[in-house]
XYZ file of N, CA and C in Angstrom:
777
model
N 123.216 93.993 102.505
C 123.471 93.628 103.493
C 123.511 92.022 102.894
N 122.344 91.585 102.210
C 122.292 90.234 102.107
C 123.028 90.037 100.241
N 123.690 88.926 100.182
C 124.263 88.933 99.187
C 123.466 87.643 98.413
N 124.018 87.406 97.236
C 123.641 86.202 96.795
C 124.522 85.021 97.177
N 125.120 84.735 98.563
C 125.113 83.211 99.082
C 124.662 82.033 98.861
N 123.241 82.661 99.010
C 122.468 81.304 98.373
C 121.401 81.586 97.273
N 120.634 81.272 96.353
C 120.206 82.019 94.963
C 119.354 80.387 94.581
N 118.331 80.623 95.328
C 117.258 79.274 94.842
C 116.166 79.921 93.770
N 115.216 79.230 92.852
C 114.684 80.040 92.555
C 113.759 78.717 91.308
N 112.423 79.319 91.135
C 111.335 78.054 90.085
C 112.059 78.376 89.144
N 111.424 77.575 88.151
C 111.549 77.417 86.959
C 111.653 78.763 86.496
N 110.878 79.885 86.490
C 110.041 80.971 85.271
C 111.371 81.944 86.011
N 111.725 81.657 87.299
C 112.667 83.247 88.577
C 111.791 84.138 88.423
N 110.538 83.206 89.361
C 109.472 84.601 89.433
C 109.667 85.202 90.932
N 110.490 83.802 91.601
C 110.369 84.369 93.438
C 112.086 83.806 93.863
N 112.435 84.826 94.510
C 114.193 84.381 94.352
C 114.175 83.926 95.974
N 114.884 83.369 96.450
C 115.851 83.194 97.801
C 117.315 83.918 97.901
N 117.906 84.446 98.862
C 119.262 85.263 98.895
C 118.899 84.644 100.622
N 120.357 84.283 100.741
C 120.711 84.088 102.462
C 121.743 84.342 102.662
N 122.075 85.032 103.517
C 123.463 85.025 104.417
C 123.389 85.058 105.639
N 124.149 83.804 106.385
C 123.982 84.000 107.768
C 122.631 83.877 108.205
N 122.409 84.675 109.294
C 120.674 84.257 109.908
C 119.710 85.167 108.787
N 119.986 85.659 107.967
C 119.238 86.249 107.146
C 118.787 86.121 105.886
N 117.023 85.292 105.843
C 116.921 85.259 104.278
C 116.066 86.326 103.361
N 116.330 86.734 102.597
C 115.631 87.634 101.570
C 114.848 86.677 100.532
N 113.307 87.276 100.755
C 112.550 86.635 99.638
C 111.891 87.812 98.528
N 112.118 87.387 97.098
C 112.029 88.407 96.075
C 111.156 88.212 95.806
N 110.154 88.726 95.088
C 108.872 88.089 94.269
C 109.793 89.321 92.871
N 109.888 88.264 91.479
C 110.387 88.702 90.793
C 110.104 89.370 89.224
N 108.685 89.741 89.327
C 107.816 89.895 87.978
C 107.838 91.428 87.921
N 108.768 92.153 88.206
C 108.481 93.594 87.804
C 107.886 94.193 86.413
N 108.169 93.667 85.888
C 106.871 93.749 84.350
C 105.531 93.406 84.479
N 105.489 93.328 85.644
C 103.601 92.907 85.706
C 103.515 93.108 87.352
N 104.243 94.107 87.899
C 103.869 94.426 89.526
C 103.891 93.357 90.170
N 104.759 92.301 90.110
C 105.071 91.232 90.965
C 103.628 90.428 91.424
N 102.511 90.610 90.380
C 101.330 89.986 90.419
C 101.658 88.771 91.227
N 101.136 87.795 91.556
C 101.087 86.643 91.598
C 100.501 85.371 91.584
N 101.100 84.145 91.441
C 100.284 82.923 90.833
C 100.569 81.932 91.421
N 99.869 80.797 91.134
C 100.014 79.969 92.045
C 101.411 79.181 91.965
N 102.194 79.045 90.975
C 103.107 78.947 90.785
C 103.973 79.827 91.673
N 103.639 80.596 91.940
C 104.714 81.480 92.971
C 104.453 80.854 94.256
N 103.072 80.619 94.586
C 102.892 80.648 95.828
C 103.557 78.713 96.378
N 103.465 78.012 95.659
C 103.953 76.888 95.581
C 105.624 77.087 95.782
N 106.419 77.961 95.138
C 107.378 78.268 95.547
C 107.658 78.436 96.656
N 107.115 79.890 97.331
C 106.999 80.812 98.329
C 106.991 79.351 99.662
N 105.902 78.384 99.053
C 105.412 76.841 100.154
C 106.857 76.387 100.317
N 107.069 76.567 99.451
C 108.621 75.274 99.511
C 109.693 75.945 100.338
N 109.746 77.650 99.794
C 110.476 77.956 100.668
C 110.931 77.904 102.228
N 109.788 78.098 102.345
C 109.165 77.858 104.282
C 109.823 76.628 104.761
N 109.815 75.788 103.280
C 109.998 74.286 104.406
C 111.372 74.360 104.084
N 112.216 74.851 103.216
C 113.308 74.935 103.116
C 114.499 75.330 104.231
N 114.078 76.058 104.525
C 114.966 77.501 105.455
C 115.596 76.374 106.493
N 116.789 76.759 106.850
C 117.513 76.013 107.836
C 117.288 76.404 109.018
N 117.406 76.040 110.475
C 117.021 76.196 111.800
C 117.900 77.825 112.604
N 119.043 77.676 111.597
C 119.573 79.180 111.893
C 119.177 80.335 111.326
N 118.395 80.356 110.434
C 117.525 81.030 109.780
C 116.692 82.177 110.709
N 116.732 83.299 111.205
C 116.204 84.057 112.379
C 115.484 85.334 111.292
N 115.495 85.946 110.660
C 115.040 86.709 109.667
C 114.836 86.741 108.950
N 113.426 86.908 108.440
C 113.157 86.707 106.681
C 112.231 87.862 106.358
N 113.239 88.548 105.017
C 112.379 89.833 104.723
C 112.385 89.798 103.284
N 110.903 89.639 103.113
C 110.124 89.835 101.953
C 109.947 90.984 101.248
N 110.393 91.237 100.142
C 110.854 92.311 99.091
C 110.256 91.867 97.465
N 109.776 93.109 97.071
C 109.158 92.977 95.608
C 110.126 93.822 94.696
N 110.475 93.158 93.770
C 111.498 93.775 92.604
C 111.147 94.697 92.139
N 111.693 95.674 91.429
C 110.788 96.832 90.568
C 109.791 97.931 91.380
N 109.087 98.607 90.876
C 108.418 99.460 91.453
C 107.343 99.341 92.044
N 107.252 97.809 92.546
C 105.907 97.191 93.248
C 106.438 96.336 94.293
N 105.356 96.445 95.208
C 105.850 94.963 96.441
C 105.047 93.847 95.307
N 103.828 93.974 95.072
C 103.151 93.322 94.366
C 101.307 93.997 94.119
N 100.920 93.727 92.821
C 100.005 94.233 92.350
C 98.875 93.337 92.954
N 99.108 92.164 93.401
C 98.327 91.101 93.879
C 98.098 89.807 92.701
N 96.980 89.167 92.894
C 97.176 88.079 91.853
C 96.569 88.612 90.516
N 97.602 87.427 89.921
C 97.637 87.911 88.361
C 96.323 86.863 87.529
N 95.384 88.434 87.074
C 94.026 88.612 86.823
C 93.993 86.991 85.919
N 95.365 86.561 85.002
C 94.954 85.518 84.033
C 94.873 84.226 84.546
N 95.022 83.828 86.039
C 94.825 82.760 86.697
C 93.061 82.784 86.904
N 92.608 84.250 87.051
C 90.717 83.401 86.895
C 90.428 83.157 85.279
N 90.806 84.209 84.415
C 90.002 83.788 83.234
C 91.003 82.402 82.629
N 91.819 81.766 83.528
C 92.625 80.261 83.058
C 91.575 79.262 83.922
N 92.031 78.257 83.737
C 90.928 77.273 83.927
C 91.023 76.877 85.597
N 91.806 77.954 86.390
C 91.357 77.363 88.135
C 90.090 77.491 88.697
N 89.397 78.492 88.365
C 87.764 78.661 88.914
C 87.552 77.408 88.160
N 87.454 76.654 87.390
C 86.427 75.538 86.844
C 87.152 74.283 87.668
N 88.383 74.369 86.908
C 89.334 73.434 88.117
C 88.874 73.061 89.686
N 88.415 74.203 90.443
C 88.173 73.889 91.574
C 87.251 73.543 91.923
N 86.103 74.116 91.216
C 84.733 73.995 90.995
C 84.208 72.432 90.428
N 84.938 71.307 89.740
C 84.946 70.621 89.396
C 85.214 69.278 90.696
N 86.440 70.202 91.793
C 86.749 69.411 92.496
C 85.417 68.680 94.132
N 85.928 67.884 94.398
C 85.051 67.668 95.548
C 85.343 68.407 96.774
N 84.709 68.878 98.088
C 84.892 69.817 98.890
C 86.472 69.805 99.417
N 86.219 68.323 99.829
C 87.773 67.752 100.318
C 88.684 68.577 99.742
N 88.754 68.206 98.186
C 90.091 68.200 97.501
C 90.484 69.503 97.326
N 89.018 70.336 96.792
C 89.095 72.196 96.587
C 90.048 72.998 98.113
N 89.194 72.099 99.235
C 89.742 72.941 100.349
C 91.281 72.867 100.591
N 91.929 71.318 100.474
C 93.397 71.284 100.479
C 94.062 72.122 99.225
N 93.508 72.075 98.162
C 94.100 73.007 96.851
C 94.075 74.368 97.428
N 93.515 75.070 98.624
C 93.372 76.277 98.752
C 94.118 76.169 100.160
N 94.338 75.105 100.428
C 95.291 75.325 101.793
C 96.320 75.748 101.606
N 97.120 74.555 100.093
C 98.027 74.606 99.543
C 98.900 76.276 98.974
N 97.486 76.834 98.998
C 97.965 78.501 98.610
C 98.230 79.007 99.755
N 97.490 78.803 101.189
C 97.782 79.556 101.892
C 98.832 79.096 102.882
N 99.926 78.092 102.246
C 100.284 77.768 103.134
C 101.844 78.257 102.485
N 101.474 79.083 101.285
C 102.974 80.002 100.633
C 102.790 81.179 101.361
N 101.796 81.571 102.621
C 101.785 82.786 103.498
C 101.958 82.481 104.964
N 101.570 81.524 105.144
C 101.187 81.074 106.807
C 103.044 80.895 107.446
N 103.568 80.595 106.601
C 105.311 79.980 107.686
C 105.773 80.979 108.285
N 105.384 82.668 107.395
C 105.968 83.454 108.008
C 105.540 83.638 109.453
N 104.721 83.018 110.239
C 104.119 83.156 111.208
C 104.994 82.220 112.695
N 105.360 81.490 111.930
C 106.538 80.837 112.930
C 107.141 81.656 114.096
N 107.047 81.083 114.911
C 107.998 81.646 116.199
C 109.179 82.061 116.064
N 109.569 80.904 115.381
C 111.341 81.008 115.315
C 111.665 82.222 114.169
N 110.835 82.662 113.323
C 111.450 83.207 112.038
C 110.810 85.206 112.831
N 111.523 86.003 112.478
C 110.819 87.307 112.395
C 111.176 87.758 111.344
N 109.474 88.206 110.684
C 109.484 88.173 109.208
C 109.422 90.059 109.025
N 109.475 90.389 107.986
C 109.916 92.065 107.911
C 109.505 92.322 106.291
N 108.110 92.878 105.841
C 107.815 93.269 104.659
C 108.423 94.408 104.351
N 108.985 94.537 103.075
C 109.864 95.852 102.715
C 109.312 96.397 101.540
N 108.025 97.225 101.440
C 107.052 97.218 100.987
C 107.318 98.926 100.253
N 107.426 98.875 98.903
C 107.140 100.123 97.891
C 106.280 99.480 96.979
N 105.943 100.732 96.466
C 104.392 101.289 95.565
C 103.784 100.403 96.073
N 103.122 99.495 94.882
C 101.671 98.817 95.073
C 101.649 97.758 96.300
N 100.747 97.968 96.987
C 100.327 95.933 97.864
C 98.879 95.918 97.986
N 98.683 95.493 96.564
C 97.039 95.184 96.780
C 96.785 93.603 96.454
N 95.549 93.843 97.428
C 95.284 92.139 97.184
C 96.231 91.560 97.870
N 96.260 90.117 96.937
C 97.813 89.359 97.993
C 98.831 89.812 98.282
N 99.145 90.797 97.171
C 100.217 91.369 97.604
C 100.096 92.574 99.306
N 99.194 92.394 99.585
C 98.613 93.283 100.953
C 98.609 92.191 101.698
N 98.186 91.286 101.638
C 97.906 89.776 102.479
C 99.407 89.355 102.797
N 100.515 89.307 101.855
C 101.595 88.765 102.145
C 102.151 89.723 103.056
N 102.390 91.156 102.546
C 103.025 92.223 103.849
C 102.421 91.979 105.106
N 100.836 91.761 105.529
C 100.060 91.295 106.524
C 100.767 90.220 107.454
N 101.198 88.967 106.566
C 101.510 87.714 107.031
C 102.929 88.268 107.838
N 103.776 89.054 107.555
C 104.871 89.460 108.181
C 104.763 89.829 109.587
N 105.783 89.529 110.198
C 105.567 90.492 111.900
C 105.869 91.875 111.421
N 106.595 92.743 110.648
C 106.954 94.062 110.870
C 106.487 94.335 109.034
N 105.934 96.017 109.037
C 106.035 96.043 107.772
C 106.652 97.449 107.696
N 107.779 97.554 106.685
C 108.673 99.117 106.355
C 108.289 99.221 105.558
N 107.435 100.607 105.292
C 107.090 101.051 103.718
C 107.825 102.204 103.578
N 108.004 101.887 102.481
C 108.095 103.488 101.455
C 107.072 104.740 101.163
N 107.419 105.528 101.345
C 106.516 106.838 100.989
C 105.427 106.782 99.868
N 106.182 106.133 99.098
C 105.380 105.504 97.949
C 104.192 104.840 97.607
N 104.380 103.433 98.921
C 103.048 102.542 98.845
C 101.799 103.109 99.303
N 101.649 102.298 98.626
C 99.855 101.999 98.339
C 99.112 101.280 98.679
N 98.464 100.617 99.471
C 97.677 99.688 100.143
C 96.256 99.742 99.948
N 95.820 98.069 99.151
C 94.531 98.295 99.166
C 94.194 96.675 99.270
N 93.109 96.652 99.873
C 92.117 95.219 100.215
C 91.201 95.069 98.529
N 92.057 93.843 97.550
C 91.418 94.151 96.213
C 90.228 93.269 96.311
N 90.251 91.979 96.951
C 89.375 90.895 96.530
C 87.970 90.808 95.931
N 87.376 91.451 97.545
C 85.976 91.607 96.960
C 85.567 92.110 95.985
N 86.084 93.052 95.468
C 86.168 93.498 94.326
C 85.959 92.998 92.873
N 86.557 91.727 93.314
C 86.860 91.001 92.314
C 85.604 89.943 92.406
N 84.707 89.688 93.253
C 84.036 88.816 93.725
C 84.377 87.723 94.199
N 85.021 88.141 95.051
C 86.377 87.041 95.750
C 86.175 87.359 96.983
N 87.141 86.504 98.158
C 87.723 87.198 99.667
C 89.127 87.434 99.606
N 89.672 88.047 100.649
C 90.959 87.562 100.949
C 91.264 86.074 101.348
N 91.828 85.313 101.228
C 91.774 84.222 101.554
C 93.299 83.084 101.973
N 94.109 84.150 102.267
C 95.386 83.621 102.352
C 95.936 84.363 103.833
N 94.645 84.817 104.711
C 94.829 84.685 106.151
C 95.017 86.117 105.998
N 94.689 87.108 104.992
C 94.225 88.199 105.435
C 92.991 88.884 106.254
N 92.144 88.252 106.288
C 90.978 88.740 107.058
C 91.192 88.415 108.456
N 91.750 87.684 109.472
C 92.360 87.631 110.682
C 93.534 88.476 111.182
N 94.314 88.736 110.028
C 95.316 89.981 110.127
C 95.273 91.231 110.254
N 94.137 91.443 109.060
C 93.729 92.517 108.592
C 93.084 92.995 110.326
N 92.158 92.596 110.426
C 91.321 92.800 112.312
C 92.128 92.770 113.255
N 93.395 91.741 113.418
C 94.458 92.619 114.307
C 94.730 93.396 114.418
N 95.243 93.915 113.036
C 95.607 95.493 113.144
C 95.351 96.257 113.135
N 94.125 96.167 112.435
C 93.569 97.842 112.861
C 92.537 97.775 113.209
N 91.291 96.431 114.019
C 90.132 96.103 113.805
C 88.918 95.873 113.117
N 88.051 95.612 113.615
C 87.237 95.007 112.671
C 86.215 95.919 111.482
N 85.607 97.458 112.351
C 84.725 98.302 111.946
C 86.076 98.943 110.631
N 87.342 99.197 110.865
C 88.363 99.760 109.943
C 88.458 98.765 108.322
N 88.474 97.579 109.169
C 89.090 96.348 108.301
C 87.507 96.367 107.174
N 86.625 96.596 107.684
C 85.274 95.853 107.107
C 85.468 97.530 106.128
N 85.677 98.607 106.386
C 85.225 99.469 105.780
C 86.729 99.181 104.577
N 88.029 98.684 104.395
C 89.129 98.851 103.685
C 88.808 97.608 102.643
N 87.794 96.614 103.446
C 87.249 95.419 102.215
C 86.450 95.668 101.763
N 85.166 96.437 102.148
C 84.319 96.773 101.006
C 84.001 97.980 100.502
N 85.024 98.743 100.488
C 85.383 99.851 99.817
C 86.353 99.988 98.866
N 87.542 98.924 99.172
C 88.626 98.756 98.206
C 89.405 100.366 98.142
N 89.004 101.210 98.958
C 89.899 101.933 99.130
C 91.205 101.843 99.541
N 92.119 102.987 98.896
C 93.515 102.451 99.021
C 94.111 103.557 99.925
N 95.103 102.605 100.364
C 95.609 103.451 101.831
C 97.030 104.030 101.727
N 97.250 104.851 102.190
C 98.650 105.523 101.457
C 99.700 105.212 102.827
N 100.453 105.559 102.420
C 101.541 104.838 103.544
C 101.942 105.811 104.607
N 101.503 107.182 105.078
C 101.234 108.374 106.048
C 99.938 107.814 106.391
N 98.928 107.342 105.717
C 98.290 106.822 106.733
C 97.940 105.607 107.518
N 98.935 104.605 106.796
C 98.615 102.821 107.034
C 99.766 103.064 108.785
N 100.579 104.269 108.841
C 101.470 103.838 110.259
C 100.342 104.034 111.350
N 99.776 105.730 111.502
C 98.670 105.549 112.389
C 97.695 104.461 112.512
N 97.643 104.025 111.619
C 96.217 102.879 111.016
C 96.813 101.624 111.896
N 98.115 101.457 111.767
C 98.593 100.424 112.891
C 98.819 99.206 112.045
N 98.589 99.765 110.621
C 99.184 98.738 109.065
C 101.039 98.767 109.311
N 101.527 99.954 109.517
C 102.665 99.421 108.825
C 103.473 100.267 110.924
N 104.532 99.124 110.342
C 105.752 100.262 111.302
C 106.073 101.471 111.148
N 106.213 101.449 110.135
C 107.274 102.914 109.414
C 106.871 103.047 108.443
N 107.193 104.636 107.960
C 107.423 104.556 106.402
C 108.236 105.509 106.172
N 108.990 105.219 105.312
C 109.979 106.099 105.377
C 110.839 106.424 103.892
N 111.190 107.506 103.564
C 111.403 107.671 102.047
C 111.944 106.289 101.284
N 111.597 106.475 99.864
C 112.164 104.708 99.220
C 113.331 104.555 98.963
N 114.098 105.961 98.946
C 115.511 105.287 99.268
C 116.233 105.245 100.534
N 115.580 104.959 101.625
C 115.981 104.862 102.729
C 115.225 103.378 103.146
N 114.567 102.816 102.301
C 113.822 101.498 102.216
C 114.763 100.432 103.099
N 115.902 100.220 102.062
C 116.145 98.908 102.524
C 117.387 99.085 103.667
N 118.029 100.303 103.725
C 118.869 100.852 105.180
C 117.910 101.013 106.177
N 116.420 101.481 106.362
C 115.942 100.906 107.685
C 115.345 99.718 107.702
N 115.249 98.662 107.101
C 115.266 97.215 107.158
C 116.171 96.806 107.840
N 117.884 97.085 107.016
C 118.849 96.607 107.339
C 118.667 96.904 108.993
N 118.409 98.173 109.567
C 118.593 98.462 110.856
C 117.742 97.239 111.720
N 116.417 97.436 111.528
C 115.457 96.638 111.517
C 115.786 95.148 112.065
N 116.160 94.359 111.329
C 117.181 93.299 111.239
C 118.002 93.322 112.331
N 119.125 94.066 112.408
C 120.492 94.574 113.385
C 119.761 94.343 114.542
N 118.361 95.230 114.579
C 118.073 95.250 116.467
C 117.234 94.205 116.707
N 116.615 93.008 115.716
C 115.960 92.234 116.215
C 117.083 90.856 116.346
N 118.036 91.172 115.636
C 119.090 89.921 115.833
C 120.051 89.947 117.106
N 119.834 91.591 117.350
C 120.524 91.479 119.021
C 119.798 91.085 120.128
N 118.553 90.341 120.101
C 117.570 89.670 121.107
C 118.461 88.308 120.928
N 118.526 87.808 122.296
C 119.259 86.111 121.982
C 117.756 85.522 121.502
N 118.251 84.488 120.674
C 117.134 83.908 119.823
C 116.096 82.820 120.797
N 116.307 82.083 121.706
C 115.056 81.239 122.530
C 114.348 82.871 123.387
N 115.081 83.881 123.311
C 114.068 85.058 124.051
C 113.243 85.090 123.043
N 113.803 85.929 121.888
C 112.976 85.901 120.768
C 111.750 85.122 120.038
N 112.072 83.926 120.419
C 111.476 82.850 120.039
C 110.057 82.756 121.112
N 110.207 82.647 122.184
C 109.360 82.636 123.190
C 108.319 83.552 123.306
N 108.990 84.827 122.951
C 108.254 85.890 123.371
C 107.568 85.913 121.639
N 107.985 85.766 120.322
C 106.762 86.099 119.359
C 105.911 85.098 119.640
N 106.112 83.949 120.296
C 104.981 82.312 120.686
C 103.782 83.259 121.715
N 104.505 83.869 122.605
C 103.374 84.252 123.307
C 102.636 85.656 122.995
N 103.008 86.215 122.114
C 102.634 87.396 121.296
C 101.491 86.763 120.727
N 101.547 85.749 120.027
C 100.892 84.853 118.738
C 99.738 84.480 119.495
N 99.826 84.029 120.792
C 99.008 83.443 121.827
C 97.772 84.281 122.186
N 98.133 85.558 122.630
C 97.542 86.741 123.043
C 96.509 87.347 123.112
N 96.148 86.643 121.157
C 94.702 87.357 121.342
C 93.465 86.568 121.447
N 94.589 85.120 121.677
C 92.934 83.878 121.946
C 93.366 83.192 122.924
N 94.053 83.154 124.079
C 94.722 82.899 125.330
C 93.679 83.799 125.890
N 92.509 83.541 127.293
C 91.908 84.402 128.645
C 93.323 84.395 129.321
N 93.250 85.583 130.133
C 94.407 85.906 131.245
C 95.014 85.031 132.056
N 94.228 83.800 131.940
C 94.752 82.712 132.710
C 95.790 81.865 132.230
N 95.361 81.343 130.840
C 95.852 80.844 130.145
C 96.922 81.488 129.500
N 97.234 82.962 129.189
C 98.132 83.649 128.977
C 99.255 83.688 130.295
N 98.986 84.096 131.388
C 99.336 84.216 132.634
C 100.438 82.520 132.865
N 99.519 81.888 132.466
C 100.270 80.284 132.392
C 101.299 80.001 131.486
N 100.976 80.234 129.985
C 101.876 80.778 129.018
C 103.085 81.067 129.545
N 102.840 82.161 129.718
C 104.288 83.239 130.216
C 105.305 82.708 131.271
N 104.468 81.842 132.033
C 105.263 81.281 133.184
C 105.982 80.116 132.697
N 105.744 79.749 131.832
C 106.071 78.241 131.097
C 107.325 78.590 130.783
N 106.900 79.939 129.724
C 107.782 80.291 129.001
C 109.732 80.869 129.556
N 108.984 81.386 130.752
C 109.850 82.060 131.725
C 110.882 80.927 132.201
N 109.883 79.872 132.745
C 110.848 78.688 133.372
C 111.535 78.315 132.096
N 111.223 77.449 131.010
C 112.214 77.424 129.951
C 113.605 78.201 130.085
N 113.090 79.390 129.768
C 114.782 79.900 129.951
C 115.321 80.690 130.696
N 114.852 80.469 132.141
C 115.906 80.423 133.091
C 115.960 79.354 133.408
N 115.659 77.952 133.107
C 116.258 76.519 133.030
C 117.165 76.621 132.654
N 117.401 77.215 131.106
C 118.602 76.780 130.269
C 119.373 77.864 130.437
N 119.160 79.267 130.759
C 120.188 80.166 131.772
C 121.105 79.734 132.380
N 120.318 78.564 133.373
C 121.123 77.834 134.746
C 121.666 76.846 134.419
N 121.258 76.242 133.139
C 122.155 75.027 132.454
C 123.645 75.688 131.976
N 123.502 76.961 131.618
C 124.311 77.656 130.809
C 125.036 77.901 131.531
N 125.273 77.618 132.988
C 125.784 78.103 133.865
C 126.054 79.752 134.333
N 125.033 80.643 133.617
C 124.744 82.359 133.399
C 124.463 82.654 135.066
């Protein structure tokens, strides 16, 4: 469904953006390294989020080859990044880490519906990228794992909040501190995935999901996602007030359009 109408890459070609109409497809393109992620890839992902025009409604995130993403490229840890961050002031180091988090954070924007198409490994940063998306479609060969604590790190790309939101505190704790692998078949009833399908049905299933999302009027989709994002932090009265305000905006727009 998505063709090379727009093709924008970073210098090494590690992240690819294809756009067709209201649908953008973001692909991690390091198949020989199972799409292991680097800071350069995070910068490109962040920039893609800034570059997408207002007519984009759906974003598909995928990995080239047999894996979605095996997580952080471990050469980053053996390189100069830890020492570089350690030498910075707290303010500068936190700003640098925020620049990494921005790579995934934009996928939660209310004006976009993001869908992760996951095959093979989704480990560490790979799992966090999938969790940053609104919906996750898994191939039955998908294998999910929280890898950061085992490396002496924490999931710091938004993964802790999203993991707890999806599966609850106790299960999130178990997955984080045991580093056990979750299969696609387990991920669906656990709440980590929308559906699991045969690998050769992955693209078709994602395409059907995109078409279903696009069938909903844009303003209603935006308002609904915004309400759902607020729901976990608002109390009952705050959420009811937010629902009233959203409904009034939609009804007034409908009246103004003469419907």
